[in-house]
PDB file of C-alpha atoms in Angstrom:
ATOM      1  CA  MET L 259      95.626  81.126  83.361  1.00  0.00           C
ATOM      2  CA  PHE L 260      99.244  81.256  82.575  1.00  0.00           C
ATOM      3  CA  ARG L 261     101.817  78.218  83.237  1.00  0.00           C
ATOM      4  CA  TYR L 262     105.607  77.568  82.470  1.00  0.00           C
ATOM      5  CA  PHE L 263     106.682  76.532  79.081  1.00  0.00           C
ATOM      6  CA  TYR L 264     109.485  77.729  76.637  1.00  0.00           C
ATOM      7  CA  HIS L 265     110.475  76.778  73.411  1.00  0.00           C
ATOM      8  CA  ALA L 266     113.559  79.143  72.710  1.00  0.00           C
ATOM      9  CA  SER L 267     111.638  80.532  69.779  1.00  0.00           C
ATOM     10  CA  ILE L 268     113.521  83.792  69.962  1.00  0.00           C
ATOM     11  CA  ARG L 269     117.036  82.369  70.812  1.00  0.00           C
ATOM     12  CA  LYS L 270     116.750  79.846  67.894  1.00  0.00           C
ATOM     13  CA  LEU L 271     116.167  82.751  65.354  1.00  0.00           C
ATOM     14  CA  VAL L 272     118.969  84.632  66.991  1.00  0.00           C
ATOM     15  CA  VAL L 273     121.219  81.531  66.320  1.00  0.00           C
ATOM     16  CA  ALA L 274     119.773  81.180  63.051  1.00  0.00           C
ATOM     17  CA  PHE L 275     120.487  84.860  62.138  1.00  0.00           C
ATOM     18  CA  GLY L 276     123.908  84.702  63.101  1.00  0.00           C
ATOM     19  CA  SER L 277     124.600  81.358  61.136  1.00  0.00           C
ATOM     20  CA  LEU L 278     123.709  83.115  57.910  1.00  0.00           C
ATOM     21  CA  PHE L 279     127.258  85.303  58.235  1.00  0.00           C
ATOM     22  CA  ASP L 280     129.627  82.815  60.186  1.00  0.00           C
ATOM     23  CA  GLU L 281     131.380  82.016  56.846  1.00  0.00           C
ATOM     24  CA  ILE L 282     132.735  85.284  55.799  1.00  0.00           C
ATOM     25  CA  TYR L 283     136.190  85.721  54.605  1.00  0.00           C
ATOM     26  CA  ILE L 284     138.427  88.704  53.485  1.00  0.00           C
ATOM     27  CA  SER L 285     141.618  88.353  51.192  1.00  0.00           C
ATOM     28  CA  ARG L 286     144.975  90.526  51.379  1.00  0.00           C
ATOM     29  CA  THR L 287     146.633  90.636  48.107  1.00  0.00           C
ATOM     30  CA  ASP L 288     150.203  92.388  47.226  1.00  0.00           C
ATOM     31  CA  SER L 289     150.338  95.122  44.391  1.00  0.00           C
ATOM     32  CA  THR L 290     149.982  92.053  41.691  1.00  0.00           C
ATOM     33  CA  GLY L 291     146.905  91.051  42.874  1.00  0.00           C
ATOM     34  CA  ALA L 292     148.271  87.731  44.340  1.00  0.00           C
ATOM     35  CA  GLU L 293     146.572  86.765  47.398  1.00  0.00           C
ATOM     36  CA  LEU L 294     148.928  86.736  50.430  1.00  0.00           C
ATOM     37  CA  LYS L 295     146.280  85.491  53.029  1.00  0.00           C
ATOM     38  CA  LYS L 296     142.542  84.709  53.856  1.00  0.00           C
ATOM     39  CA  ILE L 297     140.981  85.825  57.103  1.00  0.00           C
ATOM     40  CA  LYS L 298     137.821  84.490  58.408  1.00  0.00           C
ATOM     41  CA  VAL L 299     135.499  87.643  60.071  1.00  0.00           C
ATOM     42  CA  PRO L 300     134.531  86.719  63.736  1.00  0.00           C
ATOM     43  CA  ILE L 301     131.157  87.199  64.276  1.00  0.00           C
ATOM     44  CA  SER L 302     129.570  87.552  67.901  1.00  0.00           C
ATOM     45  CA  TYR L 303     126.337  89.286  69.233  1.00  0.00           C
ATOM     46  CA  GLY L 304     126.416  92.578  70.824  1.00  0.00           C
ATOM     47  CA  PRO L 305     125.896  96.149  69.925  1.00  0.00           C
ATOM     48  CA  LYS L 306     128.523  97.988  68.015  1.00  0.00           C
ATOM     49  CA  GLU L 307     129.119 100.174  71.022  1.00  0.00           C
ATOM     50  CA  LYS L 308     130.549  97.152  73.033  1.00  0.00           C
ATOM     51  CA  PHE L 309     133.220  96.798  70.134  1.00  0.00           C
ATOM     52  CA  TYR L 310     133.828 100.673  70.086  1.00  0.00           C
ATOM     53  CA  ARG L 311     134.656 100.835  73.624  1.00  0.00           C
ATOM     54  CA  LYS L 312     137.036  97.739  73.455  1.00  0.00           C
ATOM     55  CA  ILE L 313     138.851  99.258  70.377  1.00  0.00           C
ATOM     56  CA  ASN L 314     139.061 102.702  72.461  1.00  0.00           C
ATOM     57  CA  GLU L 315     140.543 101.217  75.450  1.00  0.00           C
ATOM     58  CA  LEU L 316     143.339  99.364  72.973  1.00  0.00           C
ATOM     59  CA  GLU L 317     143.819 102.366  71.295  1.00  0.00           C
ATOM     60  CA  ASN L 318     144.306 104.441  74.955  1.00  0.00           C
ATOM     61  CA  THR L 319     147.311 101.948  75.981  1.00  0.00           C
ATOM     62  CA  GLY L 320     148.817 101.974  72.644  1.00  0.00           C
ATOM     63  CA  ALA L 321     148.032  98.400  71.784  1.00  0.00           C
ATOM     64  CA  ARG L 322     147.796  99.018  67.993  1.00  0.00           C
ATOM     65  CA  GLU L 323     148.723  95.761  67.046  1.00  0.00           C
ATOM     66  CA  ALA L 324     146.028  94.280  69.233  1.00  0.00           C
ATOM     67  CA  VAL L 325     143.484  96.590  67.612  1.00  0.00           C
ATOM     68  CA  GLU L 326     144.502  95.159  64.284  1.00  0.00           C
ATOM     69  CA  ASN L 327     143.836  91.459  65.533  1.00  0.00           C
ATOM     70  CA  ILE L 328     140.143  92.219  66.337  1.00  0.00           C
ATOM     71  CA  LEU L 329     139.403  93.909  63.170  1.00  0.00           C
ATOM     72  CA  PRO L 330     137.652  93.238  60.917  1.00  0.00           C
ATOM     73  CA  ARG L 331     134.802  91.645  62.978  1.00  0.00           C
ATOM     74  CA  ILE L 332     130.794  91.463  62.801  1.00  0.00           C
ATOM     75  CA  GLY L 333     128.356  92.240  65.317  1.00  0.00           C
ATOM     76  CA  PHE L 334     124.514  91.902  65.468  1.00  0.00           C
ATOM     77  CA  GLU L 335     121.860  92.404  67.706  1.00  0.00           C
ATOM     78  CA  ILE L 336     117.939  92.332  68.172  1.00  0.00           C
ATOM     79  CA  THR L 337     116.900  95.870  68.435  1.00  0.00           C
ATOM     80  CA  GLY L 338     112.913  95.435  68.361  1.00  0.00           C
ATOM     81  CA  MET L 339     110.165  93.114  68.072  1.00  0.00           C
ATOM     82  CA  ASN L 340     106.598  94.018  66.968  1.00  0.00           C
ATOM     83  CA  TYR L 341     103.304  91.991  66.431  1.00  0.00           C
ATOM     84  CA  ASP L 342     102.509  91.266  63.084  1.00  0.00           C
ATOM     85  CA  THR L 343      98.685  91.862  62.373  1.00  0.00           C
ATOM     86  CA  GLY L 344      98.898  91.171  58.709  1.00  0.00           C
ATOM     87  CA  ARG L 345     100.088  87.303  59.219  1.00  0.00           C
ATOM     88  CA  LYS L 346      97.687  86.637  62.155  1.00  0.00           C
ATOM     89  CA  LEU L 347      95.586  83.559  61.817  1.00  0.00           C
ATOM     90  CA  ASN L 348      92.571  82.242  63.636  1.00  0.00           C
ATOM     91  CA  SER L 349      93.476  81.991  67.014  1.00  0.00           C
ATOM     92  CA  LEU L 350      91.599  78.745  67.510  1.00  0.00           C
ATOM     93  CA  ASN L 351      93.404  76.833  64.938  1.00  0.00           C
ATOM     94  CA  LYS L 352      95.040  73.768  66.106  1.00  0.00           C
ATOM     95  CA  SER L 353      98.083  71.618  64.935  1.00  0.00           C
ATOM     96  CA  PHE L 354      98.341  68.006  66.050  1.00  0.00           C
ATOM     97  CA  VAL L 355     101.212  65.596  66.043  1.00  0.00           C
ATOM     98  CA  SER L 356     100.993  61.726  67.003  1.00  0.00           C
ATOM     99  CA  LYS L 357     102.835  60.801  70.135  1.00  0.00           C
ATOM    100  CA  SER L 358     102.136  57.199  69.811  1.00  0.00           C
ATOM    101  CA  GLN L 359     102.743  54.501  67.117  1.00  0.00           C
ATOM    102  CA  THR L 360      99.220  53.361  67.828  1.00  0.00           C
ATOM    103  CA  GLY L 361      97.889  57.113  67.201  1.00  0.00           C
ATOM    104  CA  THR L 362      95.929  56.951  70.621  1.00  0.00           C
ATOM    105  CA  THR L 363      97.812  59.927  72.068  1.00  0.00           C
ATOM    106  CA  PHE L 364      98.647  63.142  70.345  1.00  0.00           C
ATOM    107  CA  ALA L 365     100.301  66.642  71.426  1.00  0.00           C
ATOM    108  CA  TYR L 366      98.515  69.926  69.929  1.00  0.00           C
ATOM    109  CA  SER L 367      99.061  73.524  70.257  1.00  0.00           C
ATOM    110  CA  TYR L 368      97.016  76.781  68.946  1.00  0.00           C
ATOM    111  CA  SER L 369      97.987  78.820  66.264  1.00  0.00           C
ATOM    112  CA  GLU L 370     101.488  80.669  66.185  1.00  0.00           C
ATOM    113  CA  VAL L 371     101.597  84.186  66.968  1.00  0.00           C
ATOM    114  CA  PRO L 372     103.221  86.285  64.127  1.00  0.00           C
ATOM    115  CA  TYR L 373     105.978  88.563  65.524  1.00  0.00           C
ATOM    116  CA  ASN L 374     108.504  90.689  63.327  1.00  0.00           C
ATOM    117  CA  PHE L 375     112.104  90.772  64.619  1.00  0.00           C
ATOM    118  CA  ASP L 376     114.367  93.769  63.907  1.00  0.00           C
ATOM    119  CA  PHE L 377     118.255  92.925  63.639  1.00  0.00           C
ATOM    120  CA  ASP L 378     120.982  95.129  63.075  1.00  0.00           C
ATOM    121  CA  LEU L 379     124.311  93.337  61.436  1.00  0.00           C
ATOM    122  CA  ASN L 380     127.523  95.917  62.211  1.00  0.00           C
ATOM    123  CA  ILE L 381     130.477  95.131  60.022  1.00  0.00           C
ATOM    124  CA  MET L 382     133.580  97.082  61.425  1.00  0.00           C
ATOM    125  CA  THR L 383     136.723  97.414  59.547  1.00  0.00           C
ATOM    126  CA  ARG L 384     139.886  99.691  59.612  1.00  0.00           C
ATOM    127  CA  ASN L 385     139.776  99.908  55.761  1.00  0.00           C
ATOM    128  CA  ILE L 386     137.102 100.456  53.181  1.00  0.00           C
ATOM    129  CA  ASP L 387     138.134  97.658  50.667  1.00  0.00           C
ATOM    130  CA  ASP L 388     137.765  95.129  53.739  1.00  0.00           C
ATOM    131  CA  GLY L 389     134.134  96.233  54.128  1.00  0.00           C
ATOM    132  CA  TYR L 390     133.323  96.110  50.365  1.00  0.00           C
ATOM    133  CA  GLN L 391     134.618  92.550  50.344  1.00  0.00           C
ATOM    134  CA  ILE L 392     132.341  91.567  53.183  1.00  0.00           C
ATOM    135  CA  LEU L 393     129.341  93.364  51.715  1.00  0.00           C
ATOM    136  CA  GLU L 394     129.553  91.720  48.476  1.00  0.00           C
ATOM    137  CA  GLN L 395     129.615  88.265  50.173  1.00  0.00           C
ATOM    138  CA  ILE L 396     126.235  89.339  51.681  1.00  0.00           C
ATOM    139  CA  LEU L 397     124.204  91.571  49.581  1.00  0.00           C
ATOM    140  CA  PRO L 398     123.788  89.439  46.389  1.00  0.00           C
ATOM    141  CA  PHE L 399     121.643  86.740  48.493  1.00  0.00           C
ATOM    142  CA  PHE L 400     118.978  89.102  49.657  1.00  0.00           C
ATOM    143  CA  THR L 401     116.650  90.226  47.045  1.00  0.00           C
ATOM    144  CA  PRO L 402     115.429  91.781  49.304  1.00  0.00           C
ATOM    145  CA  ASP L 403     114.925  88.582  51.426  1.00  0.00           C
ATOM    146  CA  PHE L 404     116.573  85.383  52.217  1.00  0.00           C
ATOM    147  CA  THR L 405     114.509  82.298  53.628  1.00  0.00           C
ATOM    148  CA  ILE L 406     115.603  79.683  55.616  1.00  0.00           C
ATOM    149  CA  THR L 407     113.701  76.613  56.984  1.00  0.00           C
ATOM    150  CA  MET L 408     113.591  76.153  60.910  1.00  0.00           C
ATOM    151  CA  ASN L 409     112.176  73.769  63.186  1.00  0.00           C
ATOM    152  CA  PHE L 410     110.849  75.467  66.459  1.00  0.00           C
ATOM    153  CA  THR L 411     108.967  72.720  68.282  1.00  0.00           C
ATOM    154  CA  GLU L 412     108.162  69.075  68.267  1.00  0.00           C
ATOM    155  CA  ILE L 413     105.019  70.472  66.137  1.00  0.00           C
ATOM    156  CA  ASP L 414     106.088  73.574  64.228  1.00  0.00           C
ATOM    157  CA  ARG L 415     108.883  71.984  62.209  1.00  0.00           C
ATOM    158  CA  GLY L 416     109.797  73.131  58.699  1.00  0.00           C
ATOM    159  CA  VAL L 417     108.806  76.848  59.253  1.00  0.00           C
ATOM    160  CA  ASP L 418     110.081  79.077  56.544  1.00  0.00           C
ATOM    161  CA  VAL L 419     111.124  82.435  58.040  1.00  0.00           C
ATOM    162  CA  PRO L 420     112.114  85.209  55.406  1.00  0.00           C
ATOM    163  CA  PHE L 421     114.903  87.583  56.476  1.00  0.00           C
ATOM    164  CA  VAL L 422     114.499  90.705  55.020  1.00  0.00           C
ATOM    165  CA  LEU L 423     117.313  93.363  54.134  1.00  0.00           C
ATOM    166  CA  ASN L 424     115.706  96.958  54.672  1.00  0.00           C
ATOM    167  CA  GLY L 425     118.912  99.039  54.303  1.00  0.00           C
ATOM    168  CA  VAL L 426     122.488  99.671  54.512  1.00  0.00           C
ATOM    169  CA  ARG L 427     124.028 102.642  56.369  1.00  0.00           C
ATOM    170  CA  SER L 428     127.791 103.351  56.071  1.00  0.00           C
ATOM    171  CA  THR L 429     130.060 105.624  58.381  1.00  0.00           C
ATOM    172  CA  GLU L 430     133.689 106.325  59.049  1.00  0.00           C
ATOM    173  CA  ASP L 431     135.107 107.520  62.228  1.00  0.00           C
ATOM    174  CA  TYR L 432     138.271 109.469  62.516  1.00  0.00           C
ATOM    175  CA  GLU L 433     140.443 110.149  65.534  1.00  0.00           C
ATOM    176  CA  GLY L 434     141.915 113.499  65.231  1.00  0.00           C
ATOM    177  CA  ASP L 435     142.767 114.515  61.630  1.00  0.00           C
ATOM    178  CA  LEU L 436     142.193 112.449  58.316  1.00  0.00           C
ATOM    179  CA  GLU L 437     145.705 110.914  58.630  1.00  0.00           C
ATOM    180  CA  THR L 438     144.959 109.215  61.713  1.00  0.00           C
ATOM    181  CA  ARG L 439     143.168 105.534  61.841  1.00  0.00           C
ATOM    182  CA  ARG L 440     139.910 105.250  60.892  1.00  0.00           C
ATOM    183  CA  LEU L 441     136.972 102.752  61.794  1.00  0.00           C
ATOM    184  CA  VAL L 442     134.749 102.046  58.916  1.00  0.00           C
ATOM    185  CA  THR L 443     130.989 100.593  60.131  1.00  0.00           C
ATOM    186  CA  HIS L 444     128.364  99.274  57.725  1.00  0.00           C
ATOM    187  CA  THR L 445     125.242  98.862  59.546  1.00  0.00           C
ATOM    188  CA  LEU L 446     122.873  96.447  57.354  1.00  0.00           C
ATOM    189  CA  SER L 447     119.144  96.576  58.961  1.00  0.00           C
ATOM    190  CA  PHE L 448     117.036  93.287  58.953  1.00  0.00           C
ATOM    191  CA  GLN L 449     113.588  92.207  59.641  1.00  0.00           C
ATOM    192  CA  ALA L 450     112.758  88.732  60.379  1.00  0.00           C
ATOM    193  CA  LYS L 451     109.053  87.528  59.690  1.00  0.00           C
ATOM    194  CA  SER L 452     109.031  84.749  62.437  1.00  0.00           C
ATOM    195  CA  TYR L 453     106.632  83.513  65.156  1.00  0.00           C
ATOM    196  CA  ILE L 454     106.231  83.064  69.018  1.00  0.00           C
ATOM    197  CA  PHE L 455     104.647  79.517  69.705  1.00  0.00           C
ATOM    198  CA  SER L 456     101.818  78.501  72.271  1.00  0.00           C
ATOM    199  CA  PRO L 457     102.018  75.890  74.933  1.00  0.00           C
ATOM    200  CA  ILE L 458     101.954  72.245  73.818  1.00  0.00           C
ATOM    201  CA  ASN L 459      99.183  70.350  75.305  1.00  0.00           C
ATOM    202  CA  ARG L 460      98.969  66.524  75.378  1.00  0.00           C
ATOM    203  CA  ALA L 461      95.563  64.622  74.906  1.00  0.00           C
ATOM    204  CA  SER L 462      94.497  60.991  74.114  1.00  0.00           C
ATOM    205  CA  LEU L 463      92.117  60.199  71.186  1.00  0.00           C
ATOM    206  CA  ILE L 464      88.335  59.904  72.151  1.00  0.00           C
ATOM    207  CA  ARG L 465      87.463  56.344  71.057  1.00  0.00           C
ATOM    208  CA  GLU L 466      84.012  56.044  72.805  1.00  0.00           C
ATOM    209  CA  SER L 467      81.350  58.641  73.713  1.00  0.00           C
ATOM    210  CA  THR L 468      77.767  58.128  75.397  1.00  0.00           C
ATOM    211  CA  ILE L 469      74.917  59.925  73.479  1.00  0.00           C
ATOM    212  CA  ASN L 470      71.698  60.240  75.777  1.00  0.00           C
ATOM    213  CA  PHE L 471      68.409  60.872  73.279  1.00  0.00           C
ATOM    214  CA  TYR L 472      65.371  62.231  74.715  1.00  0.00           C
ATOM    215  CA  ASN L 473      61.916  62.200  73.293  1.00  0.00           C
ATOM    216  CA  LEU L 474      60.227  65.366  74.262  1.00  0.00           C
ATOM    217  CA  ILE L 475      57.344  65.413  71.693  1.00  0.00           C
ATOM    218  CA  GLY L 476      54.183  65.840  73.455  1.00  0.00           C
ATOM    219  CA  VAL L 477      55.960  67.262  76.947  1.00  0.00           C
ATOM    220  CA  THR L 478      54.744  70.539  78.107  1.00  0.00           C
TER     221      THR L 478
END
């Protein structure tokens, strides 16, 4: 019943989500408000615990400057995926695309399967203002959703995928007393309303058919 196929649907969704936040900057200013430098915030896939562990390792070795070099940082990960019954279409619906100039061969697939993918976007900074700068470059665009158009397969092209911002959580972690260095984390929870796509089948156009008629009148 099952055969191998792979459209990289989930991988493409992860890449698309990360690309939304790969041009985030923070600005460092002096007491007069003049900009001293602008820093691009790096983004990578992984849970925030991974970065916590790296920071703690550097702190324990006394490499304070190294810690400053890796912060601020943005990390993201998939936290769940669930079937969405509200967006289900008839499973027998087919989509077609021609595979030849004469239109005699074509590819087709059955209806896409709707899934909701949950993402966490973690913003990690050493001070509050850096975190606020990053948040203000993200939040205005999600009201509460931001839709991008994606190409998943040769048939499923131009698919609109909304990314919905569900909430923002902020935490401050101190080591020791309140005078020690701290780690400020803002976690943004998103849900992508995307799809998993069926395997693609190949077929040729039916140009001829044979029909047999039988006269059954009077047959007992």
